[in-house]
PDB file of N, CA and C in Angstrom:
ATOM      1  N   UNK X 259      10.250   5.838  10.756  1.00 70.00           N
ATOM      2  CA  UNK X 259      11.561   6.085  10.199  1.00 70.00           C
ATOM      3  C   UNK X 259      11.427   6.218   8.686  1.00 70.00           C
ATOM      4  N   UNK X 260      11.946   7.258   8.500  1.00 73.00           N
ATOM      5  CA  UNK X 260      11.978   7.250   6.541  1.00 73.00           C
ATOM      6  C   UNK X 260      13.148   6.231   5.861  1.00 73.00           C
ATOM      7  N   UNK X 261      12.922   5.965   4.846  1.00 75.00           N
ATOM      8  CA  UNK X 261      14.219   5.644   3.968  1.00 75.00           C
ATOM      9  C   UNK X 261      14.170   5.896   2.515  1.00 75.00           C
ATOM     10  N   UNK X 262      15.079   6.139   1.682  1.00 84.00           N
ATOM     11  CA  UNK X 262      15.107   6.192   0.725  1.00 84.00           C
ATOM     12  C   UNK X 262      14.845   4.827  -0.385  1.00 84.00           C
ATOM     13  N   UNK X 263      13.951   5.227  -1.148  1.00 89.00           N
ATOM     14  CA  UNK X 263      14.180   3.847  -2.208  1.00 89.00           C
ATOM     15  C   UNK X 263      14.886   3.674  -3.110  1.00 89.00           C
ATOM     16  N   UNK X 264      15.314   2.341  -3.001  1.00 89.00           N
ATOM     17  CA  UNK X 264      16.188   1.316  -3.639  1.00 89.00           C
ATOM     18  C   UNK X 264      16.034   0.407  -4.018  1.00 89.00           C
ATOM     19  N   UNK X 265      16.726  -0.295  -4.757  1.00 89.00           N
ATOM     20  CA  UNK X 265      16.356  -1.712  -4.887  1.00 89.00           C
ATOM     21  C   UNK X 265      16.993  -2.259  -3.548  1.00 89.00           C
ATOM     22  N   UNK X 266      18.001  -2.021  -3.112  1.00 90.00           N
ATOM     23  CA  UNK X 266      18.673  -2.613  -2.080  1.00 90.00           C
ATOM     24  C   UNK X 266      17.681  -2.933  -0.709  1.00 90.00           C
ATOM     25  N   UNK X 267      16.794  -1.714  -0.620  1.00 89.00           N
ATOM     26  CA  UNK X 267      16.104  -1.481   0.292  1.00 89.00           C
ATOM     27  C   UNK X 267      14.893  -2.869   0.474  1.00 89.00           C
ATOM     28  N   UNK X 268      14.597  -3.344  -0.596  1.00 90.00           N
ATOM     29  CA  UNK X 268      13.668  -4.573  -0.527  1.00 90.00           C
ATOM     30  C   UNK X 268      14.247  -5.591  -0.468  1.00 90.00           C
ATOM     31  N   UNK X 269      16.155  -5.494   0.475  1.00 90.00           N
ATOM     32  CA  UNK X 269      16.558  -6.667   1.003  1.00 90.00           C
ATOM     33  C   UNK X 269      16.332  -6.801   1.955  1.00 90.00           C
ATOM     34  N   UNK X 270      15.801  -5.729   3.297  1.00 91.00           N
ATOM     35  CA  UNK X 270      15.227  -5.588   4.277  1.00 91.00           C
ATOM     36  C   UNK X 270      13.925  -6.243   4.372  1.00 91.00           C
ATOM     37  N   UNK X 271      13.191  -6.253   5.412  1.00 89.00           N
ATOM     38  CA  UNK X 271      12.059  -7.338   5.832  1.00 89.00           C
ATOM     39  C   UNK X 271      11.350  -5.684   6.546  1.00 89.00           C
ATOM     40  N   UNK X 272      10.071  -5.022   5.944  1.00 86.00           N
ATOM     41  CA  UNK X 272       9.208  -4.583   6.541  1.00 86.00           C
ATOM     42  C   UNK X 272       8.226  -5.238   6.540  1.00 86.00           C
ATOM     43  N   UNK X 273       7.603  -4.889   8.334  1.00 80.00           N
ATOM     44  CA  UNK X 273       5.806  -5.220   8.193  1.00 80.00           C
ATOM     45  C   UNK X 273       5.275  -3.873   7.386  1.00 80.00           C
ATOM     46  N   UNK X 274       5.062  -2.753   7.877  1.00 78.00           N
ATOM     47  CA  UNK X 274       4.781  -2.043   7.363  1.00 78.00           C
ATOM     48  C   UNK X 274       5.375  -0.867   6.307  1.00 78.00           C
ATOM     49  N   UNK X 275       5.080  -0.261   5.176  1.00 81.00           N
ATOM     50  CA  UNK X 275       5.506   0.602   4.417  1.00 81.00           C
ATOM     51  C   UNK X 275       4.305   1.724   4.087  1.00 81.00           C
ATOM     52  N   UNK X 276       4.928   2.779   4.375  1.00 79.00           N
ATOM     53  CA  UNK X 276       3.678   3.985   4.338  1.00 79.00           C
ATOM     54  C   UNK X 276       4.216   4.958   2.941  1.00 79.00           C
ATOM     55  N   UNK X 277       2.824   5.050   1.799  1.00 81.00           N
ATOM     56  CA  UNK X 277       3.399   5.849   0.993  1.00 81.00           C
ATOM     57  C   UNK X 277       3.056   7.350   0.561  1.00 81.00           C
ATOM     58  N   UNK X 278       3.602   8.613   0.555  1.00 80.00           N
ATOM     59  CA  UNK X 278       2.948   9.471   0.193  1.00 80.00           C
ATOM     60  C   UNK X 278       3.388  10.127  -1.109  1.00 80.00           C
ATOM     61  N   UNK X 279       4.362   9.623  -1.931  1.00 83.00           N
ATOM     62  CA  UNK X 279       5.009  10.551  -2.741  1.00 83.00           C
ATOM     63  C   UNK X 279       3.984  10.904  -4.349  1.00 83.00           C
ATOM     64  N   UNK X 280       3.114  10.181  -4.435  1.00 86.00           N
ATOM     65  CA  UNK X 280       2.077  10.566  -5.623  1.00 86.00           C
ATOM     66  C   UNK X 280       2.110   9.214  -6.168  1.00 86.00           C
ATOM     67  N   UNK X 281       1.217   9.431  -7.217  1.00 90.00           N
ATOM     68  CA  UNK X 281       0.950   7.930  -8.377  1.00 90.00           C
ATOM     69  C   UNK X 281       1.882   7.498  -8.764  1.00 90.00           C
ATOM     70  N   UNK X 282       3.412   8.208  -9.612  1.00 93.00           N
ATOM     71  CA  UNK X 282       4.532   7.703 -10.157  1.00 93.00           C
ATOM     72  C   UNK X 282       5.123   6.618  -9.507  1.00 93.00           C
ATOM     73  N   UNK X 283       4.928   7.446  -8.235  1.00 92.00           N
ATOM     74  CA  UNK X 283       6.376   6.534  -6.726  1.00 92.00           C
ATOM     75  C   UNK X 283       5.652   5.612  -6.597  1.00 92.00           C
ATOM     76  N   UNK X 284       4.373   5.430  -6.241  1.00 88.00           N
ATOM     77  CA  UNK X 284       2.947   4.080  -5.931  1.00 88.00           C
ATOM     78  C   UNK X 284       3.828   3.371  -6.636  1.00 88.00           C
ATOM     79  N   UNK X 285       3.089   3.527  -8.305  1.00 90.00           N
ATOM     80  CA  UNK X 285       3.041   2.717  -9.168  1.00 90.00           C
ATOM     81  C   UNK X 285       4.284   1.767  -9.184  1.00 90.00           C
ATOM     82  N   UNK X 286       5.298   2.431  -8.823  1.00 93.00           N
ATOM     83  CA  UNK X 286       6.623   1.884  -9.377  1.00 93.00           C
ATOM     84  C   UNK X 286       7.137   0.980  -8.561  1.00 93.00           C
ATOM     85  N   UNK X 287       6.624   1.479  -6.849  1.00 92.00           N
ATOM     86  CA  UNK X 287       7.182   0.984  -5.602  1.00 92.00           C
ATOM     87  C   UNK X 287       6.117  -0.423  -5.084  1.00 92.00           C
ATOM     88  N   UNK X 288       4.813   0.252  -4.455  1.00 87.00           N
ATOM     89  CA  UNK X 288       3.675  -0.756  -3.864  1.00 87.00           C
ATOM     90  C   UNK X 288       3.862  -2.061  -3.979  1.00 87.00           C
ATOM     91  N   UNK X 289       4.063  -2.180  -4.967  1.00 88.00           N
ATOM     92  CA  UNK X 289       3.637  -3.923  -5.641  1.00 88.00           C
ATOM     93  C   UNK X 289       5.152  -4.653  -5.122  1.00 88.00           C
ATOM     94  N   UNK X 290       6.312  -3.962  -5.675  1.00 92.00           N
ATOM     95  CA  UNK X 290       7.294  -4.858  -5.353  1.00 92.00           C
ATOM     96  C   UNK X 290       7.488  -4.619  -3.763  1.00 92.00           C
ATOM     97  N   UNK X 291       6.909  -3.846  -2.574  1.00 89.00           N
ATOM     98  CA  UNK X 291       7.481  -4.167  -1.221  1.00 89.00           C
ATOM     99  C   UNK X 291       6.126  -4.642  -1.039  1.00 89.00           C
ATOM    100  N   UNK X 292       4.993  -4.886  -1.565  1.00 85.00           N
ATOM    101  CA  UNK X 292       3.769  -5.847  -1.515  1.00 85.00           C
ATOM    102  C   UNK X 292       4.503  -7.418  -1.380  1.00 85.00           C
ATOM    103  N   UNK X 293       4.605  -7.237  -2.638  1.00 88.00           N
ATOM    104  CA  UNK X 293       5.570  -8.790  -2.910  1.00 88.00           C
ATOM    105  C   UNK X 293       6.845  -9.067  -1.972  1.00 88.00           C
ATOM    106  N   UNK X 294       7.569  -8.446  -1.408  1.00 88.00           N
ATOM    107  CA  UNK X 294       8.572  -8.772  -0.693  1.00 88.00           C
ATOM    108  C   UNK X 294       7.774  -8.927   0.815  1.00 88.00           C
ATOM    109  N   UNK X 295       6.166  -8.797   1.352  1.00 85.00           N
ATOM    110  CA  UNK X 295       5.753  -9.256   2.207  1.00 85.00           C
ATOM    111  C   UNK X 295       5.113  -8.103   3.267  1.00 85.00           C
ATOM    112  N   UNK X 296       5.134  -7.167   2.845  1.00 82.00           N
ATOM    113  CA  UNK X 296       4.791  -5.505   3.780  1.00 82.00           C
ATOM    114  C   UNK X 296       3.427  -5.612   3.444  1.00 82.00           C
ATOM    115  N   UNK X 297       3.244  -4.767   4.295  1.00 76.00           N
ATOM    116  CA  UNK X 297       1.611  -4.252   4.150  1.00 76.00           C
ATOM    117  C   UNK X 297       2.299  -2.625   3.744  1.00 76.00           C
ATOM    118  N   UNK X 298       1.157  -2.391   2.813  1.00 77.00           N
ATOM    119  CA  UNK X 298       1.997  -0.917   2.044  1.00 77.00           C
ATOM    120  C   UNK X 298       0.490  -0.053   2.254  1.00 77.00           C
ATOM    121  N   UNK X 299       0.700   1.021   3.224  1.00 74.00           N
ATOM    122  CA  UNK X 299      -0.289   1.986   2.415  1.00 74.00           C
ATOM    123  C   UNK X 299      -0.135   3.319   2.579  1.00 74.00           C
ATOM    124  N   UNK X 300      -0.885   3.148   1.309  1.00 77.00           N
ATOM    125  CA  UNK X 300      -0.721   4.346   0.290  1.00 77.00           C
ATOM    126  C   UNK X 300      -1.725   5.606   0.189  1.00 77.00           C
ATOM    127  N   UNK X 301      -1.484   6.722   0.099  1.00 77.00           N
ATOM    128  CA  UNK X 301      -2.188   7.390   0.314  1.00 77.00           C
ATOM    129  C   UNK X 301      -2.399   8.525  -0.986  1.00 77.00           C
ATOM    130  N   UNK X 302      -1.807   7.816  -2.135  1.00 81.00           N
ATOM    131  CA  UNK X 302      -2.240   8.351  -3.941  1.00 81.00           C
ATOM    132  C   UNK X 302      -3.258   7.380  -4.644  1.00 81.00           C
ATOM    133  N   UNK X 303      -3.528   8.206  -5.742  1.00 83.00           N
ATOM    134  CA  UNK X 303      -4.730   7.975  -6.303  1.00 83.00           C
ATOM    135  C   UNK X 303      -4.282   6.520  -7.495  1.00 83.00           C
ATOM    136  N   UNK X 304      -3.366   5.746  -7.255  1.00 85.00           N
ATOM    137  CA  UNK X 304      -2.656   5.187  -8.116  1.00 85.00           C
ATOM    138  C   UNK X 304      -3.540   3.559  -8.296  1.00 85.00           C
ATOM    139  N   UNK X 305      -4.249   3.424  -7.088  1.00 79.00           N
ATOM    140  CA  UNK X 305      -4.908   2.066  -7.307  1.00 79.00           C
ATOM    141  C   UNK X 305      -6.127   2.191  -7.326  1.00 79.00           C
ATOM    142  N   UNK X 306      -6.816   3.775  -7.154  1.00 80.00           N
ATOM    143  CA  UNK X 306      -7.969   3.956  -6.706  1.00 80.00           C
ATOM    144  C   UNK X 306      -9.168   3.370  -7.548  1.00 80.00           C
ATOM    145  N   UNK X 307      -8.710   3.457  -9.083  1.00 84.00           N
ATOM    146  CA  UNK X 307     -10.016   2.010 -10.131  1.00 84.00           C
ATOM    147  C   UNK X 307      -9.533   1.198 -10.440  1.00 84.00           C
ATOM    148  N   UNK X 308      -8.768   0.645  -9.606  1.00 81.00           N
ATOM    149  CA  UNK X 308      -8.256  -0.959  -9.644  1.00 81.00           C
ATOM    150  C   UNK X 308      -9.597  -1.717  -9.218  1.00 81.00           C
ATOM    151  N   UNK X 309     -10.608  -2.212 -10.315  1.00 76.00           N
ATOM    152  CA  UNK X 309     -11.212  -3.401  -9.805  1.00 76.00           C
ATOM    153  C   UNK X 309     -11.504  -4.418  -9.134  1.00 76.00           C
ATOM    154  N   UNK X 310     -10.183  -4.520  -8.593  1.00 70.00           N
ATOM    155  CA  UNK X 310      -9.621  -5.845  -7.744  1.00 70.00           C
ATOM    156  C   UNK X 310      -9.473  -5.286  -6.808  1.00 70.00           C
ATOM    157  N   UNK X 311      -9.708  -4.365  -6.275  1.00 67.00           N
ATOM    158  CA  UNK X 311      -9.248  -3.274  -5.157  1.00 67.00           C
ATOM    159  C   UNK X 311     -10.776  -3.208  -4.694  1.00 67.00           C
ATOM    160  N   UNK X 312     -10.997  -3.825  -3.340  1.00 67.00           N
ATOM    161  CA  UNK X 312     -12.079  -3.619  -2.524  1.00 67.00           C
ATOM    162  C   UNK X 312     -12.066  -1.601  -1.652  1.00 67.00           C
ATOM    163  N   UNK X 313     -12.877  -0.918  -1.779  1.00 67.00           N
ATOM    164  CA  UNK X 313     -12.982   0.263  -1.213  1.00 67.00           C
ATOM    165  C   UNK X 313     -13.262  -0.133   0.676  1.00 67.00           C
ATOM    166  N   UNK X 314     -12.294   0.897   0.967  1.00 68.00           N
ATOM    167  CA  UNK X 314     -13.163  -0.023   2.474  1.00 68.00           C
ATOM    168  C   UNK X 314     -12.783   1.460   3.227  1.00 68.00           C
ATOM    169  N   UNK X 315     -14.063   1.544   4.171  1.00 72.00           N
ATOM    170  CA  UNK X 315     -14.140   3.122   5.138  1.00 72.00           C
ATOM    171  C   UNK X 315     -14.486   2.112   6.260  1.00 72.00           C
ATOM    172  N   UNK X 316     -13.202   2.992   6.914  1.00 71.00           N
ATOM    173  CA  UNK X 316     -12.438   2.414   8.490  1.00 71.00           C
ATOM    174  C   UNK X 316     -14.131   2.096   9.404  1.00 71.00           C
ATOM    175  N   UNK X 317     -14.925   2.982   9.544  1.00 72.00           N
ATOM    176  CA  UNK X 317     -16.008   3.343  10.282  1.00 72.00           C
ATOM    177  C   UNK X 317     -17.029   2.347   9.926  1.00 72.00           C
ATOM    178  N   UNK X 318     -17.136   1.718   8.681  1.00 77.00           N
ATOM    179  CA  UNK X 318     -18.260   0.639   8.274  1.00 77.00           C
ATOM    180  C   UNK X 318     -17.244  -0.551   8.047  1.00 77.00           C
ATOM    181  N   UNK X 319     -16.211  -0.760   7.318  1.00 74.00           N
ATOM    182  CA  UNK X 319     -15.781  -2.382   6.555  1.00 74.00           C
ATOM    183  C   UNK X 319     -14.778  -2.697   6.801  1.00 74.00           C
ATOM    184  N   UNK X 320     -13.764  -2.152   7.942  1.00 72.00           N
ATOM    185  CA  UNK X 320     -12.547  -2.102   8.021  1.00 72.00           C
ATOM    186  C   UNK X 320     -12.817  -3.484   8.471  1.00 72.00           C
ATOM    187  N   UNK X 321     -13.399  -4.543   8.507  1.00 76.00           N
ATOM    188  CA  UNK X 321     -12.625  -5.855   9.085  1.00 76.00           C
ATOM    189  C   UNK X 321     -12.472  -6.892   7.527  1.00 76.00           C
ATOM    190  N   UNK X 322     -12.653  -6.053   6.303  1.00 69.00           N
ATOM    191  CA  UNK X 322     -12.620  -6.691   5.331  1.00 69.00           C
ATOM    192  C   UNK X 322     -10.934  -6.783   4.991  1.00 69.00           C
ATOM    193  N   UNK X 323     -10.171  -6.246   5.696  1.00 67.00           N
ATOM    194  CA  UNK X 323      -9.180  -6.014   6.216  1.00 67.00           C
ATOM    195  C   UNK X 323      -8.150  -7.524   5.985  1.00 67.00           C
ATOM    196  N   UNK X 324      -9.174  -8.246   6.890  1.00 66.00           N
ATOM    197  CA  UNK X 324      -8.981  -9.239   7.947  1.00 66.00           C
ATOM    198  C   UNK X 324      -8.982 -10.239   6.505  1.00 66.00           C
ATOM    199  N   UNK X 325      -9.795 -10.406   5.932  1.00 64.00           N
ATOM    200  CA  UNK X 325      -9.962 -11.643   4.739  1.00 64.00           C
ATOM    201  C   UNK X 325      -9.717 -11.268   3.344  1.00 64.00           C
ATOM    202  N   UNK X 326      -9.103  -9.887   3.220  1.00 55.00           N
ATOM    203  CA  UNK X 326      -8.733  -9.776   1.562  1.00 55.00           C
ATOM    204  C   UNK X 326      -7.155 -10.164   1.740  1.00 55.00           C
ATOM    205  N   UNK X 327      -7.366 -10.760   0.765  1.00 50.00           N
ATOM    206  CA  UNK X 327      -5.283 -10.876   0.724  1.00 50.00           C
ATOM    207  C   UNK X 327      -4.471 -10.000  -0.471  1.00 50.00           C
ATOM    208  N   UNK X 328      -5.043  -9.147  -1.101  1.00 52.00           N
ATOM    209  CA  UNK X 328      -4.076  -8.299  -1.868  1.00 52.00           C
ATOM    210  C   UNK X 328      -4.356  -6.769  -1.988  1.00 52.00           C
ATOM    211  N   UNK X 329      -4.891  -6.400  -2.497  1.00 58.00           N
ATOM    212  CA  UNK X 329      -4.745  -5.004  -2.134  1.00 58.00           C
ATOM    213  C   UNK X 329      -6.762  -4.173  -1.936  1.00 58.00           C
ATOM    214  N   UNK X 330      -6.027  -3.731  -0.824  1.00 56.00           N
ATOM    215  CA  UNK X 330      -7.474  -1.971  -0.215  1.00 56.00           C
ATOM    216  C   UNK X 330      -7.131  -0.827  -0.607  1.00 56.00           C
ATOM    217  N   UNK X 331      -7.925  -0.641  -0.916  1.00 58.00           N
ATOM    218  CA  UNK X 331      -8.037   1.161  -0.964  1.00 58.00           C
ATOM    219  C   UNK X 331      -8.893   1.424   0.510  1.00 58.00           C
ATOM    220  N   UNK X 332      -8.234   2.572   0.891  1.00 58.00           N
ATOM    221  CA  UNK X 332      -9.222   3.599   1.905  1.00 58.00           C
ATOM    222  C   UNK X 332      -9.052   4.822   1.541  1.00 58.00           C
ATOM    223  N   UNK X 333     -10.399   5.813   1.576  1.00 58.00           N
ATOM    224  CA  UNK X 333     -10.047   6.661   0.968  1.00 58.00           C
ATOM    225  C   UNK X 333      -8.890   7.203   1.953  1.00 58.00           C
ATOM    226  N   UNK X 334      -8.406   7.769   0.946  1.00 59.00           N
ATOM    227  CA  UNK X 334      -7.496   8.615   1.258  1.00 59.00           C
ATOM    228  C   UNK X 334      -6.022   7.699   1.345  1.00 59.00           C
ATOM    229  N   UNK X 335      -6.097   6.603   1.935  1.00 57.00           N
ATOM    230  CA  UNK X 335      -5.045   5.253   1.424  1.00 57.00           C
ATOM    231  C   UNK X 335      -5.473   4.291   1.342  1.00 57.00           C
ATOM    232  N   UNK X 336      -4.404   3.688   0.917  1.00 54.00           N
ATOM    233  CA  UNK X 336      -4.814   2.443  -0.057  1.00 54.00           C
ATOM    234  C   UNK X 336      -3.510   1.216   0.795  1.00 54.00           C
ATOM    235  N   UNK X 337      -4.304  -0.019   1.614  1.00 56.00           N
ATOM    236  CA  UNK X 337      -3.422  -0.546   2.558  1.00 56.00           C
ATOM    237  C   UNK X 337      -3.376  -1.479   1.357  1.00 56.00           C
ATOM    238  N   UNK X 338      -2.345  -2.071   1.182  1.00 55.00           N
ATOM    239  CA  UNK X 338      -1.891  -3.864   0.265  1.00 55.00           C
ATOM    240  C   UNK X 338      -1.543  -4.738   1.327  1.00 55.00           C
ATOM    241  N   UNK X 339      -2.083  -5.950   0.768  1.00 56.00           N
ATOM    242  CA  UNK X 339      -2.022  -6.594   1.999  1.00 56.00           C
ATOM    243  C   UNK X 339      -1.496  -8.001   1.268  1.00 56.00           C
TER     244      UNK X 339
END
């Protein structure tokens, strides 16, 4: 289901949030429906040299998944956890 963003919208409770709109929308959005408890991913280049950002390819490390608690990149998205 799509929705538009809002602030209102992070009075709702998602597990998941999927993002495609580019780096601007990432940047602005990720972190605060991170923080309100979603798993967010993203599929812009917005966290991609975030240091703190473990790289992980589904086919070798995806269970790093399992024990990071803040944010992945995969290529191509980037899950927050």
């Amino acid at each position: 289901r799509f929705v538009s963003l809002n602030d209102k919208i992070l009075e709702r409770k998602f597990d998941y949030v999927i993002f495609s709109a580019g780096e601007e929308i990432s940047k602005k959005w990720v972190s605060r429906f991170a923080n309100a408890g979603a798993v967010v991913i993203d599929n812009s280049n917005a966290f991609r040299r975030d240091s703190s950002v473990p790289l992980v390819v589904p086919e070798i490390n995806f269970d790093i998944i399992k024990i990071h608690l803040k944010v992945i990149y995969m290529l191509h998205f980037l899950l927050y956890l």
